[in-house]
Structures are given as C-alpha cells and as structure tokens.
Tab-separated table of N, CA and C in Angstrom:
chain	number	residue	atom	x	y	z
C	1	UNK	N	0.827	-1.204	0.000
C	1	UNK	CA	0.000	0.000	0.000
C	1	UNK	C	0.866	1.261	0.000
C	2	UNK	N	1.592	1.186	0.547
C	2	UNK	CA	2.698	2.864	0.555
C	2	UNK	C	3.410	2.497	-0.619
C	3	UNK	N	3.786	1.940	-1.126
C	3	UNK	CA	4.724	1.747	-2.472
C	3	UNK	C	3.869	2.140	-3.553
C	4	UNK	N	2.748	1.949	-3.394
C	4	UNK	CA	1.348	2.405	-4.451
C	4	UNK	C	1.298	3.996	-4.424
C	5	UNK	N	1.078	4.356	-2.687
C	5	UNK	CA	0.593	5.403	-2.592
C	5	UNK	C	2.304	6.573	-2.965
C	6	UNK	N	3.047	5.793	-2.622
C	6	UNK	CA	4.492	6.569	-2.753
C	6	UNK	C	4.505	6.718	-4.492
C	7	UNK	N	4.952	5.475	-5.313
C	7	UNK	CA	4.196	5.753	-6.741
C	7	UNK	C	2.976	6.904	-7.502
C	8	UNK	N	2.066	6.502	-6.974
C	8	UNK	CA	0.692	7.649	-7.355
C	8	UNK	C	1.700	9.035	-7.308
C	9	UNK	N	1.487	9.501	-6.007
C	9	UNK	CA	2.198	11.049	-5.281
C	9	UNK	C	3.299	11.686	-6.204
C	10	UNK	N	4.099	10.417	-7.114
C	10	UNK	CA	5.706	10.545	-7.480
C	10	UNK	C	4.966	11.157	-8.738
C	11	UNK	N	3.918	10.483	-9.275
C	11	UNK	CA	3.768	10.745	-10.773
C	11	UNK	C	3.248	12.043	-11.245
C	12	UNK	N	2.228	11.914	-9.369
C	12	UNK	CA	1.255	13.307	-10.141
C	12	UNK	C	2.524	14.893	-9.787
C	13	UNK	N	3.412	14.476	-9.127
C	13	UNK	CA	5.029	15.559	-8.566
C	13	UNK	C	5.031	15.954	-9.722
C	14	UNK	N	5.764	14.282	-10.680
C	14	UNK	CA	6.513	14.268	-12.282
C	14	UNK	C	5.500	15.336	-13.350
C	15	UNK	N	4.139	14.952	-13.296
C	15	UNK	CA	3.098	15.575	-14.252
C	15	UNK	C	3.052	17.294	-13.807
C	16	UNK	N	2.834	17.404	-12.544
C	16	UNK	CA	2.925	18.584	-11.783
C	16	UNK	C	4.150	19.773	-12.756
C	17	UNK	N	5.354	18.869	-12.045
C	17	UNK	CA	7.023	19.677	-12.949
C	17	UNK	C	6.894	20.229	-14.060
C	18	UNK	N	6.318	18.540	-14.952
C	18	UNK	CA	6.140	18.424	-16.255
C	18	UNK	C	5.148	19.495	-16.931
C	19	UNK	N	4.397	19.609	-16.220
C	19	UNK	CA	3.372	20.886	-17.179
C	19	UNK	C	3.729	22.122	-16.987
C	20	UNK	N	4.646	22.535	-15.774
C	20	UNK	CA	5.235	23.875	-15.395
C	20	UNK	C	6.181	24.044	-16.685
C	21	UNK	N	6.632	23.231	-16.852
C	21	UNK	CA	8.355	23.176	-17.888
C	21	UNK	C	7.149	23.456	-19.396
C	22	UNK	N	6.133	22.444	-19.438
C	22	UNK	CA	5.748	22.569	-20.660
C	22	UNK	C	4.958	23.768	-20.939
C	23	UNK	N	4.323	24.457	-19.891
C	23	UNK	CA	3.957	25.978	-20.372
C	23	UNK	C	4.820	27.005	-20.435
C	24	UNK	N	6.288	27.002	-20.190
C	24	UNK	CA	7.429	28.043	-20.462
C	24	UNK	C	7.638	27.278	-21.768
C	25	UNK	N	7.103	26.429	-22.348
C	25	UNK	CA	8.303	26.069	-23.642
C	25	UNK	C	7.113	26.267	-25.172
C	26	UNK	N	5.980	26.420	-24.420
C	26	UNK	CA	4.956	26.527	-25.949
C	26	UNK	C	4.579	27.745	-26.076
C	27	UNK	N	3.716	28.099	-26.896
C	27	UNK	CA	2.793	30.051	-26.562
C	27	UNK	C	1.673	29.275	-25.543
C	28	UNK	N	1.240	30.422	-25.271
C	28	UNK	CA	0.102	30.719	-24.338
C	28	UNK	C	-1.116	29.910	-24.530
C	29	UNK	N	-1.760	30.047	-26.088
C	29	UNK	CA	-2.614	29.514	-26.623
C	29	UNK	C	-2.756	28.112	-26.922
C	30	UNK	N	-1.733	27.713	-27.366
C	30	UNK	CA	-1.382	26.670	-27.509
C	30	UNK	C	-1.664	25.592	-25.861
C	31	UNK	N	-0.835	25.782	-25.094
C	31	UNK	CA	-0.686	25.165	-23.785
C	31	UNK	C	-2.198	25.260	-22.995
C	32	UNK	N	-2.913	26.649	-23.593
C	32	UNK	CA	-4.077	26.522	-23.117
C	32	UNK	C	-5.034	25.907	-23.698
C	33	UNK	N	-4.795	25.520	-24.700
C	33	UNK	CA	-6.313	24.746	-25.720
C	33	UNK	C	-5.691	23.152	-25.335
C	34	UNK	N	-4.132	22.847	-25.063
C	34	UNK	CA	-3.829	21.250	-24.907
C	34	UNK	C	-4.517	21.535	-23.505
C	35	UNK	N	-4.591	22.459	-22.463
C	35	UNK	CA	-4.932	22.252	-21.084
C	35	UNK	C	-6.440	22.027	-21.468
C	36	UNK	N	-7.147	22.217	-21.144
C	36	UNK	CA	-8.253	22.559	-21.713
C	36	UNK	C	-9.380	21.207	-22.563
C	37	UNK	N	-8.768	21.024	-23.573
C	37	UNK	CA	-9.004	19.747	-24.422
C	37	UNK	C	-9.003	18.228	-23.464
C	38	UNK	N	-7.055	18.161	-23.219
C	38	UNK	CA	-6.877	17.202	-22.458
C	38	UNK	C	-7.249	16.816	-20.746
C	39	UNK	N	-6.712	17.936	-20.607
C	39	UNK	CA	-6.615	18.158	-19.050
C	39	UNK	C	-7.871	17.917	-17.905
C	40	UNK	N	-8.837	18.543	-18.907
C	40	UNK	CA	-10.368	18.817	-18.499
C	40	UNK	C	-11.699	18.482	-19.372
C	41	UNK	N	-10.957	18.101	-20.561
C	41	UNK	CA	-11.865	17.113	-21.147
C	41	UNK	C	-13.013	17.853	-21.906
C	42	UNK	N	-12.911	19.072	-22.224
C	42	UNK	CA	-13.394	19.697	-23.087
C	42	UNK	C	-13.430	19.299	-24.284
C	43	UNK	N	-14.871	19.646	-25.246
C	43	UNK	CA	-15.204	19.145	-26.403
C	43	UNK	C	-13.859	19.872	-27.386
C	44	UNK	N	-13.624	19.447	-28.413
C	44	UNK	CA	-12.578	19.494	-29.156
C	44	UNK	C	-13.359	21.521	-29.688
C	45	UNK	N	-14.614	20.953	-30.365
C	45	UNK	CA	-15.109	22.010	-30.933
C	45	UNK	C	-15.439	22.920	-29.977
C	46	UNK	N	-15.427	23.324	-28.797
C	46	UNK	CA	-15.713	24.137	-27.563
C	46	UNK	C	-14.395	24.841	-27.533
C	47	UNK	N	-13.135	23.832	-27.490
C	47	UNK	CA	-12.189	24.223	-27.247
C	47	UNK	C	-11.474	24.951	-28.467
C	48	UNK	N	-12.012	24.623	-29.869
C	48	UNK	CA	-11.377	25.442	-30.796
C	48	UNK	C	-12.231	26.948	-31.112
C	49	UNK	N	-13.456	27.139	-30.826
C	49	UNK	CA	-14.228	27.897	-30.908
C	49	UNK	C	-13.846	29.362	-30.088
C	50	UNK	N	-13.907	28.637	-28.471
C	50	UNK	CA	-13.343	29.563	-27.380
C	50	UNK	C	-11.747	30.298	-27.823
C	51	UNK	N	-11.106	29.409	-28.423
C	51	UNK	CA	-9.697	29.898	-28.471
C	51	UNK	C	-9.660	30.358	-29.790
C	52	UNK	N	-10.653	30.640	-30.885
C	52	UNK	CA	-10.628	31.350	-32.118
C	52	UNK	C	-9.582	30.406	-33.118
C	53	UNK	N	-9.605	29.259	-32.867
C	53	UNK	CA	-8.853	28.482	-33.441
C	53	UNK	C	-9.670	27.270	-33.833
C	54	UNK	N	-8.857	26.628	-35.362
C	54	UNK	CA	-9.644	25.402	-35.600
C	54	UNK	C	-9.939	24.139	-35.288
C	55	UNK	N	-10.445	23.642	-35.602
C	55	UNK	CA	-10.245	21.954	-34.928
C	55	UNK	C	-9.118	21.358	-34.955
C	56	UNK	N	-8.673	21.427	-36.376
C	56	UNK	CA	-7.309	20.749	-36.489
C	56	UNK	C	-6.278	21.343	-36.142
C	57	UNK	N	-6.149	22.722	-35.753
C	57	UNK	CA	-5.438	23.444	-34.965
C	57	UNK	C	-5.428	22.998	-33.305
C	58	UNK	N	-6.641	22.498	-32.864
C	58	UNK	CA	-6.610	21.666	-31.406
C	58	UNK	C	-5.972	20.712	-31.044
C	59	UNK	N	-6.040	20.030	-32.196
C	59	UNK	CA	-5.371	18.450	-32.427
C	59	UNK	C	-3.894	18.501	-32.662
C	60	UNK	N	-3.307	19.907	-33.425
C	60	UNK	CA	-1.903	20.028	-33.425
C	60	UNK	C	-1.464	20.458	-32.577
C	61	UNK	N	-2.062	20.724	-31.696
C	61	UNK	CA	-1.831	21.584	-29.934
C	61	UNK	C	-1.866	20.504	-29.134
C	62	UNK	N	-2.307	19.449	-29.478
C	62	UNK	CA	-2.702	18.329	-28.157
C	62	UNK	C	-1.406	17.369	-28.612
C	63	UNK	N	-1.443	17.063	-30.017
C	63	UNK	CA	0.058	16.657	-30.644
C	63	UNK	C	1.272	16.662	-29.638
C	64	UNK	N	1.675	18.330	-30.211
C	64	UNK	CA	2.720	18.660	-30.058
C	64	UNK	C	3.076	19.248	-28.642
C	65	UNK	N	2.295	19.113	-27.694
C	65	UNK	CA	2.354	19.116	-26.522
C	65	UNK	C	2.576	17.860	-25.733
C	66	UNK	N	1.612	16.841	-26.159
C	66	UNK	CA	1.512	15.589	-25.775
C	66	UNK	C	3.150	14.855	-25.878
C	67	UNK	N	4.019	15.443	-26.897
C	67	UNK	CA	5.260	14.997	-27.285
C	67	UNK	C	6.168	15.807	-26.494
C	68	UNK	N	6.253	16.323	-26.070
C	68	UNK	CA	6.992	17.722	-25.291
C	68	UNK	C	6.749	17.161	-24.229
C	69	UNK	N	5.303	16.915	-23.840
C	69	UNK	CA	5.490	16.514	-21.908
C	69	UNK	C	5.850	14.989	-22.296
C	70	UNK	N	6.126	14.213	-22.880
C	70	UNK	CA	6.334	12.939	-22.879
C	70	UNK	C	7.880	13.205	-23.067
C	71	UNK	N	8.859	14.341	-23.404
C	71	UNK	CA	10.216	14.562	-23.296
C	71	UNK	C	10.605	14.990	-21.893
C	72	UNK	N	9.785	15.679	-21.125
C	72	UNK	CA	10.407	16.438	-20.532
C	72	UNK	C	9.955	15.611	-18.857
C	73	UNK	N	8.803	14.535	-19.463
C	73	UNK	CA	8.709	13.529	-18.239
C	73	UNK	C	10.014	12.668	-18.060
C	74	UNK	N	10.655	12.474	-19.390
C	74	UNK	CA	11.417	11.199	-19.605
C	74	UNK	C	13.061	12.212	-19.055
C	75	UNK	N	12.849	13.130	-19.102
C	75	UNK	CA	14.444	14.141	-18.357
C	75	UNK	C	14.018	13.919	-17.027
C	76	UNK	N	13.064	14.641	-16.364
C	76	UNK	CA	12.850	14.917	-15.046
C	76	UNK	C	13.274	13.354	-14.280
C	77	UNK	N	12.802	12.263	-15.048
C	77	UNK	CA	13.011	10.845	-14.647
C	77	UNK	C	14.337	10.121	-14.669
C	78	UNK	N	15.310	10.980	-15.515
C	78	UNK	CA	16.579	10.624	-15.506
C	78	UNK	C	17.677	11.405	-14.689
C	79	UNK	N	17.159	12.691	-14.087
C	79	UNK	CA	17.691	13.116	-13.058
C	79	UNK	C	17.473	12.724	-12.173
C-alpha cells in the first residue's frame, strides 16, 4: 500500500514539474487549448471555438504538446 501510494504522489510531482516546464516552452494559446481539451476534457469544438482556433489546430496543440510533456517527463526521470 505505501509503495502504491508513494508511486501515485511521485507521478502526479513528475506531471505537476512536467506541465510547469511545458507551459514556459509553448505560446500561451497553444498550452491553453492542450490544457483545456486534455486536461479537463473539453469538447474538441468548444475548445477550438473559445480559443478562435480550428479543430485541427486543437489536435496540433494536443500533438505537439503531448510529445513535449512525454520529453520532458522522460528528463525529469533521468535526473
């Protein structure tokens, strides 16, 4: 049970870091339509509407973010 709960705590730290690092490294808009979309589960079309941006503009935001925090999880983890 503590090796679980020590695990859980470690990841949501790692995700925590990880999204600080990943909103200094994208624009504004961007980090906010991947927050937004992913994060909170907003409709794709809600989320491109609100942000004056297109659908497939959401999807290249959720992309290229999704790849960025999957880099910058895999550093934080090797320090």
């Amino acid at each position: 049970l503590f090796n679980k709960n020590w695990d859980d705590e470690w990841k949501k730290h790692l995700l925590n870091e990880a999204m600080i690092e990943l909103k200094s490294r994208v624009e504004h808009k961007t980090y906010s339509a991947f927050e937004k979309y992913v994060m909170h589960g907003k409709p794709v079309k809600e989320v491109a509407d609100f942000f004056d941006m297109s659908i497939s503009s959401v999807y290249t935001a959720k992309s290229r973010c999704t790849a960025t925090l999957r880099e910058i999880i895999k550093d934080l983890e090797e320090k």
